[in-house]
Amino acid sequence: MPPLSPLSYQQVRLTGGFWAQRQKINTTVTIPAIYQQFIENEYFKCIHPDWKPGVSRPAHIFYDSDWGKWLEAAAYSLALNPDPDLEAKVEAMIAQLASLQQPDGYLNSHFILVEPEKRWTNLRDWHELYCAGHLIEAAVALFQATGSRSLMDVMIRYVDYIDSIFGREPGKKRGYCGHPEIELALVRLYHATGEPRYLKLSQYFIEERGQQPHYYDQEAWARGDDPKNYWAKTYQYCQAHAPIREQERAVGHAVRAMYLYSGATDIARETGDASLLKALETYFDSTLKQLYLTGGIGPAAHNEGFTADYDLPNESAYAETCAAIALFLWAHRMLNLTGEGKYADVMEQTIYNGILSGISLEGDTFYYENPLAVDRQKRTQQPRSQHRQKWYSCACCPPNVARLIGSMGGYLYAQTDQAIIIHHYAQGEASFTFHGKPVHLSVKTDYPWNGSIHIMLTPEQPAAFNLRLHVPGWCRKYSLQVNGQALATRAQDGYLAIERTWQPGDTLSLDLEMPVDRIYAHPQVCYDRGRVALRRGPVVYCLEGADNPDPVDWISLPRHARLEATYQPDLLGGVMILHGRGARILAPEASGLYTNEEPRYEPCEITAIPFFAWDNRAEGDMRVWINEI
Amino acid sequence: MPPLSPLSYQQVRLTGGFWAQRQKINTTVTIPAIYQQFIENEYFKCIHPDWKPGVSRPAHIFYDSDWGKWLEAAAYSLALNPDPDLEAKVEAMIAQLASLQQPDGYLNSHFILVEPEKRWTNLRDWHELYCAGHLIEAAVALFQATGSRSLMDVMIRYVDYIDSIFGREPGKKRGYCGHPEIELALVRLYHATGEPRYLKLSQYFIEERGQQPHYYDQEAWARGDDPKNYWAKTYQYCQAHAPIREQERAVGHAVRAMYLYSGATDIARETGDASLLKALETYFDSTLKQLYLTGGIGPAAHNEGFTADYDLPNESAYAETCAAIALFLWAHRMLNLTGEGKYADVMEQTIYNGILSGISLEGDTFYYENPLAVDRQKRTQQPRSQHRQKWYSCACCPPNVARLIGSMGGYLYAQTDQAIIIHHYAQGEASFTFHGKPVHLSVKTDYPWNGSIHIMLTPEQPAAFNLRLHVPGWCRKYSLQVNGQALATRAQDGYLAIERTWQPGDTLSLDLEMPVDRIYAHPQVCYDRGRVALRRGPVVYCLEGADNPDPVDWISLPRHARLEATYQPDLLGGVMILHGRGARILAPEASGLYTNEEPRYEPCEITAIPFFAWDNRAEGDMRVWINEI
């Protein structure tokens, strides 16, 4: 299959249901809340030409990226909900940042205001190109959303300067950023501008990474440092231990890995490079062996990243929100490059679970880490903050969630010359241009709470194409009607394909049966042995202290206990809950810690809520993997 | 009941079976092996008047205590197995140490040779009185074993000097050691010399601890340090956060806690102080809530100590060998002060499990930490050394095990005016003096492998006394015969009491039924939920990789699986093993980490060995708590 072209979020309207509600909160609460945090955390003072020591904290090396992600989120919001006040704030922030730009085009608040002598001296650790990447993404998003060239022009000057510094040509530095991100941003800039130099620069960054002699060694020696003193101990941390095709498995810092692989997928797509795609498929399969049920990746705090296959502890899960987002972004690229449904499944697994858990239902507090269990009995060994926070000293996650939710429409649909594809189901409307003719499509569904999806097609005139509908991996039974007539068809590679000449007003009803699934982990995942998780459709559930007898881990679920799903419109913003009869272990009659009395249980009512909705009430235990008896 | 007087190890001969074997290894292998480590680790060079920088490593602040514990172990060995060569080594070490003693009596190799200006400037952290304590214990042990006064005279001079420095009298420092130990040593010295000042000094150290204004605050300020900078953050670490009666629960560094409580128990016994005993009973009950099934205490590495009640993780269990030894020593004191069998039970729980696991069967390698599970699947998160080591940079445990095994006979028996008491069963002979008349007693048993205990009494002339026999807490069914006649009697407070006039040649046969017990942890111990442990008599078992299909944690034990115990004379020096039919989880047929396939099992043979005997073969997994299905 040829690569699929995703439909831009600007061609999609989310008109109700799950995602419209979240986009509304994103625009009305989250984006203003982050702006307020920029004020309170002195971003406006330190990303400012008048800054000097004493005025405020200095700009951190990654503050520009926080601005960039927020500007990108604001762009998506402005495109869908014009707002002169927000637009004025955006332009003021751009102007303030642009006023720092150096005559040669260089632009980084930290390395202009705080440590100017250190420009480009430590690409391994210091995020300059990473920050540039996020600002490039913001520039493209704003240009496409509002037509504003203010950041676009600034960033083109900066990128042209970067292009003059880095590359394999004589006299250039053979560097690349320790934190990938600019690679995928340059491909976006290439698409927005048509300038092939930007694609070439991205490709250079991807291909140069991990080559010998190693740039980070040479750069360290040039600083008078010994590369052996690298704090992270191995270049696996930043995926620079080997060239891109020779890395064998997904390793190191999870966000860096995902952004690198995303950029590399863009390059594989643009160049048709089969060896690169093959390597990326290997890394994706490796990621699947290190993937929490919630779509989280990177179990370890010490490297914010990967450890070993199957090493997925629950209480101490790092599972950074940004890493789940980055996996979503990479899976989207792999999906559109290959058309394989398994990538759409991973997108669902992340978005309905480990990404949304990173933001409160009210939209103004955030998690950086997303454990799969909180157990106050274990807290002494693994203390962690007990609620989402308004901000973090490393605040990458909040604006990352905002930009993702704001652009959610852009991940749902795609097309090729022959086909229109629905990857994900959300209530709303999509406007395609198919062989130059408009094709309008509307979706009605309560997904993810309900597997009934009603689609109406309104091509401007009858149009022959293959309509491809994703059947999620979790779905074992489904049925399809076209214009009220049952159509027997089976999904291949995760998609149903309906080939016909579509008439205005044609309808499809896809019914994905959505029972409560009991999920077991592979025995290699030793942390989940003897435990079961609950999933309904794409939504993973958890037991939370607010609904269940305390402590939560005293609850077991009998193997054949019946669980009822009921929609609760007034609970947690409207969620489907699962309810049933569990068993609560009884303390033994004997005193002391150890007894030969067999464990005894008493029946108890249990209620499971979606994992993403945990910690929106009082503090308490939480657990995805439940003891099974 | 009046306090019991323990029978000295010198009145007890272990003539065969479990403990005689271990004492033989202790004398022939362990004591020489530690001496060799003193050579290899330059103790002889740095505890030497000619030491100066460059000669060798400097004496560490706790090296004197390592010497002290080894000298104490050597004393016990010499008492039972005279050995002129060992005695010469002992006297040479004492002479070398004594040559450092200062004119005022002060004796500490580190603070004489390395940092003389820092004497008594940081009692909180620097172990001077702790080292003195171990040397006092060695001095008493050697004096009692061989009659040698060489160390005794040195230590009396040192203690008299310490007594002139510390106390509540005007002009004295109101300090006490951050690492308790001298308190119990001073009581031993008081018993050996009859000098009441030593008892009073011990009592002072116990009572002054944690009083306000806080000595460690004042001492820190005097050093120009701020007490707020205390690395351990809280005086709970060294049990100096409150006076001895007001500490509420067992906290902080586990070895320090146990040594403090041991010394305080000695003081409570000597003074009859009921308020002190009451506090100690509270701390003991608190320790029972923080006790591993193996008798280990102190789950956390960060403080080598206690965390919260029930916080007993398995893989990361610190459970220092010294802490289990110190608990054994404390429980022995509580037992003889109160006569309550629960203390004898804790002694058994530690000695047959978490203490002996600290030394290899061959006797020349050691564990400092004693986890209850090693799981290579989890190693990436919790790396630890994979075998016992010959030595540690902090080598407190090896000589501590040696002195305990060497004096094991001293923990088995006790007496009062009316009673002779057997706390623990070991093959051998004991010689009491009861109201001035010799009473000889011999025990034949294969304990702990077998619950049959045959006792023969040979008083020099008929003697009326209450013979009290411990019925261990693990034992639910037992029978007793006196001179071949069944005697119906029930244990009270863990002891059977047989009151009669004993004739020479009277025999008792006690039969403690010793089935394989399946043990469950209280649900508060969340780490053991859904798991079962195996215990037979006092011996806790484990599954080890060498005997079982890999990985060990894939094995489950069905609730009613039958387990056979068989003695294997050629395995691991002769152990009882447990054998039965387990179930091994199968990897699911579906690919991927998560599936809705129910877990399936295949039968597998499993073999459990005593926990103390693990890691005497090839590296592999180990697990005390086994999944139960």
PDB file of N, CA, C and O in Angstrom, chain A residues 503-521:
ATOM      1  N   GLN A 503     -22.517   7.334  -2.799  1.00  0.00           N
ATOM      2  CA  GLN A 503     -23.504   8.352  -3.147  1.00  0.00           C
ATOM      3  C   GLN A 503     -23.685   9.293  -1.961  1.00  0.00           C
ATOM      4  O   GLN A 503     -23.559   8.872  -0.815  1.00  0.00           O
ATOM      5  N   PRO A 504     -24.021  10.526  -2.223  1.00  0.00           N
ATOM      6  CA  PRO A 504     -24.339  11.419  -1.115  1.00  0.00           C
ATOM      7  C   PRO A 504     -25.437  10.795  -0.242  1.00  0.00           C
ATOM      8  O   PRO A 504     -26.438  10.310  -0.772  1.00  0.00           O
ATOM      9  N   GLY A 505     -25.193  10.787   1.054  1.00  0.00           N
ATOM     10  CA  GLY A 505     -26.178  10.244   1.979  1.00  0.00           C
ATOM     11  C   GLY A 505     -26.009   8.776   2.284  1.00  0.00           C
ATOM     12  O   GLY A 505     -26.750   8.214   3.086  1.00  0.00           O
ATOM     13  N   ASP A 506     -25.024   8.136   1.662  1.00  0.00           N
ATOM     14  CA  ASP A 506     -24.746   6.743   2.025  1.00  0.00           C
ATOM     15  C   ASP A 506     -24.373   6.677   3.507  1.00  0.00           C
ATOM     16  O   ASP A 506     -23.684   7.562   4.020  1.00  0.00           O
ATOM     17  N   THR A 507     -24.824   5.624   4.128  1.00  0.00           N
ATOM     18  CA  THR A 507     -24.506   5.488   5.556  1.00  0.00           C
ATOM     19  C   THR A 507     -23.865   4.132   5.840  1.00  0.00           C
ATOM     20  O   THR A 507     -24.120   3.140   5.151  1.00  0.00           O
ATOM     21  N   LEU A 508     -23.029   4.133   6.856  1.00  0.00           N
ATOM     22  CA  LEU A 508     -22.452   2.886   7.374  1.00  0.00           C
ATOM     23  C   LEU A 508     -22.698   2.853   8.870  1.00  0.00           C
ATOM     24  O   LEU A 508     -22.599   3.888   9.541  1.00  0.00           O
ATOM     25  N   SER A 509     -23.014   1.670   9.343  1.00  0.00           N
ATOM     26  CA  SER A 509     -23.079   1.478  10.789  1.00  0.00           C
ATOM     27  C   SER A 509     -22.109   0.365  11.147  1.00  0.00           C
ATOM     28  O   SER A 509     -22.294  -0.782  10.721  1.00  0.00           O
ATOM     29  N   LEU A 510     -21.103   0.734  11.893  1.00  0.00           N
ATOM     30  CA  LEU A 510     -20.123  -0.257  12.357  1.00  0.00           C
ATOM     31  C   LEU A 510     -20.396  -0.491  13.834  1.00  0.00           C
ATOM     32  O   LEU A 510     -20.505   0.461  14.612  1.00  0.00           O
ATOM     33  N   ASP A 511     -20.553  -1.734  14.185  1.00  0.00           N
ATOM     34  CA  ASP A 511     -20.781  -2.034  15.591  1.00  0.00           C
ATOM     35  C   ASP A 511     -19.645  -2.898  16.123  1.00  0.00           C
ATOM     36  O   ASP A 511     -19.485  -4.064  15.745  1.00  0.00           O
ATOM     37  N   LEU A 512     -18.848  -2.301  16.976  1.00  0.00           N
ATOM     38  CA  LEU A 512     -17.727  -3.013  17.600  1.00  0.00           C
ATOM     39  C   LEU A 512     -18.197  -3.494  18.974  1.00  0.00           C
ATOM     40  O   LEU A 512     -18.508  -2.672  19.833  1.00  0.00           O
ATOM     41  N   GLU A 513     -18.294  -4.791  19.138  1.00  0.00           N
ATOM     42  CA  GLU A 513     -18.742  -5.289  20.450  1.00  0.00           C
ATOM     43  C   GLU A 513     -17.708  -4.937  21.503  1.00  0.00           C
ATOM     44  O   GLU A 513     -16.512  -5.103  21.298  1.00  0.00           O
ATOM     45  N   MET A 514     -18.211  -4.424  22.608  1.00  0.00           N
ATOM     46  CA  MET A 514     -17.316  -3.847  23.610  1.00  0.00           C
ATOM     47  C   MET A 514     -17.600  -4.461  24.984  1.00  0.00           C
ATOM     48  O   MET A 514     -18.079  -3.772  25.884  1.00  0.00           O
ATOM     49  N   PRO A 515     -17.291  -5.751  25.141  1.00  0.00           N
ATOM     50  CA  PRO A 515     -17.472  -6.345  26.478  1.00  0.00           C
ATOM     51  C   PRO A 515     -16.359  -5.874  27.418  1.00  0.00           C
ATOM     52  O   PRO A 515     -15.396  -5.248  26.987  1.00  0.00           O
ATOM     53  N   VAL A 516     -16.540  -6.185  28.686  1.00  0.00           N
ATOM     54  CA  VAL A 516     -15.445  -5.951  29.634  1.00  0.00           C
ATOM     55  C   VAL A 516     -14.420  -7.056  29.436  1.00  0.00           C
ATOM     56  O   VAL A 516     -14.745  -8.234  29.558  1.00  0.00           O
ATOM     57  N   ASP A 517     -13.197  -6.686  29.086  1.00  0.00           N
ATOM     58  CA  ASP A 517     -12.149  -7.687  28.876  1.00  0.00           C
ATOM     59  C   ASP A 517     -11.302  -7.844  30.122  1.00  0.00           C
ATOM     60  O   ASP A 517     -10.909  -6.848  30.740  1.00  0.00           O
ATOM     61  N   ARG A 518     -11.040  -9.096  30.461  1.00  0.00           N
ATOM     62  CA  ARG A 518     -10.062  -9.376  31.521  1.00  0.00           C
ATOM     63  C   ARG A 518      -8.733  -9.601  30.841  1.00  0.00           C
ATOM     64  O   ARG A 518      -8.597 -10.468  29.983  1.00  0.00           O
ATOM     65  N   ILE A 519      -7.756  -8.833  31.210  1.00  0.00           N
ATOM     66  CA  ILE A 519      -6.464  -8.864  30.525  1.00  0.00           C
ATOM     67  C   ILE A 519      -5.403  -9.454  31.447  1.00  0.00           C
ATOM     68  O   ILE A 519      -5.328  -9.115  32.625  1.00  0.00           O
ATOM     69  N   TYR A 520      -4.585 -10.328  30.879  1.00  0.00           N
ATOM     70  CA  TYR A 520      -3.470 -10.928  31.607  1.00  0.00           C
ATOM     71  C   TYR A 520      -2.167 -10.525  30.938  1.00  0.00           C
ATOM     72  O   TYR A 520      -2.085 -10.429  29.715  1.00  0.00           O
ATOM     73  N   ALA A 521      -1.157 -10.313  31.746  1.00  0.00           N
ATOM     74  CA  ALA A 521       0.156  -9.976  31.189  1.00  0.00           C
ATOM     75  C   ALA A 521       0.934 -11.255  30.907  1.00  0.00           C
ATOM     76  O   ALA A 521       0.736 -12.287  31.559  1.00  0.00           O
TER      77      ALA A 521
END
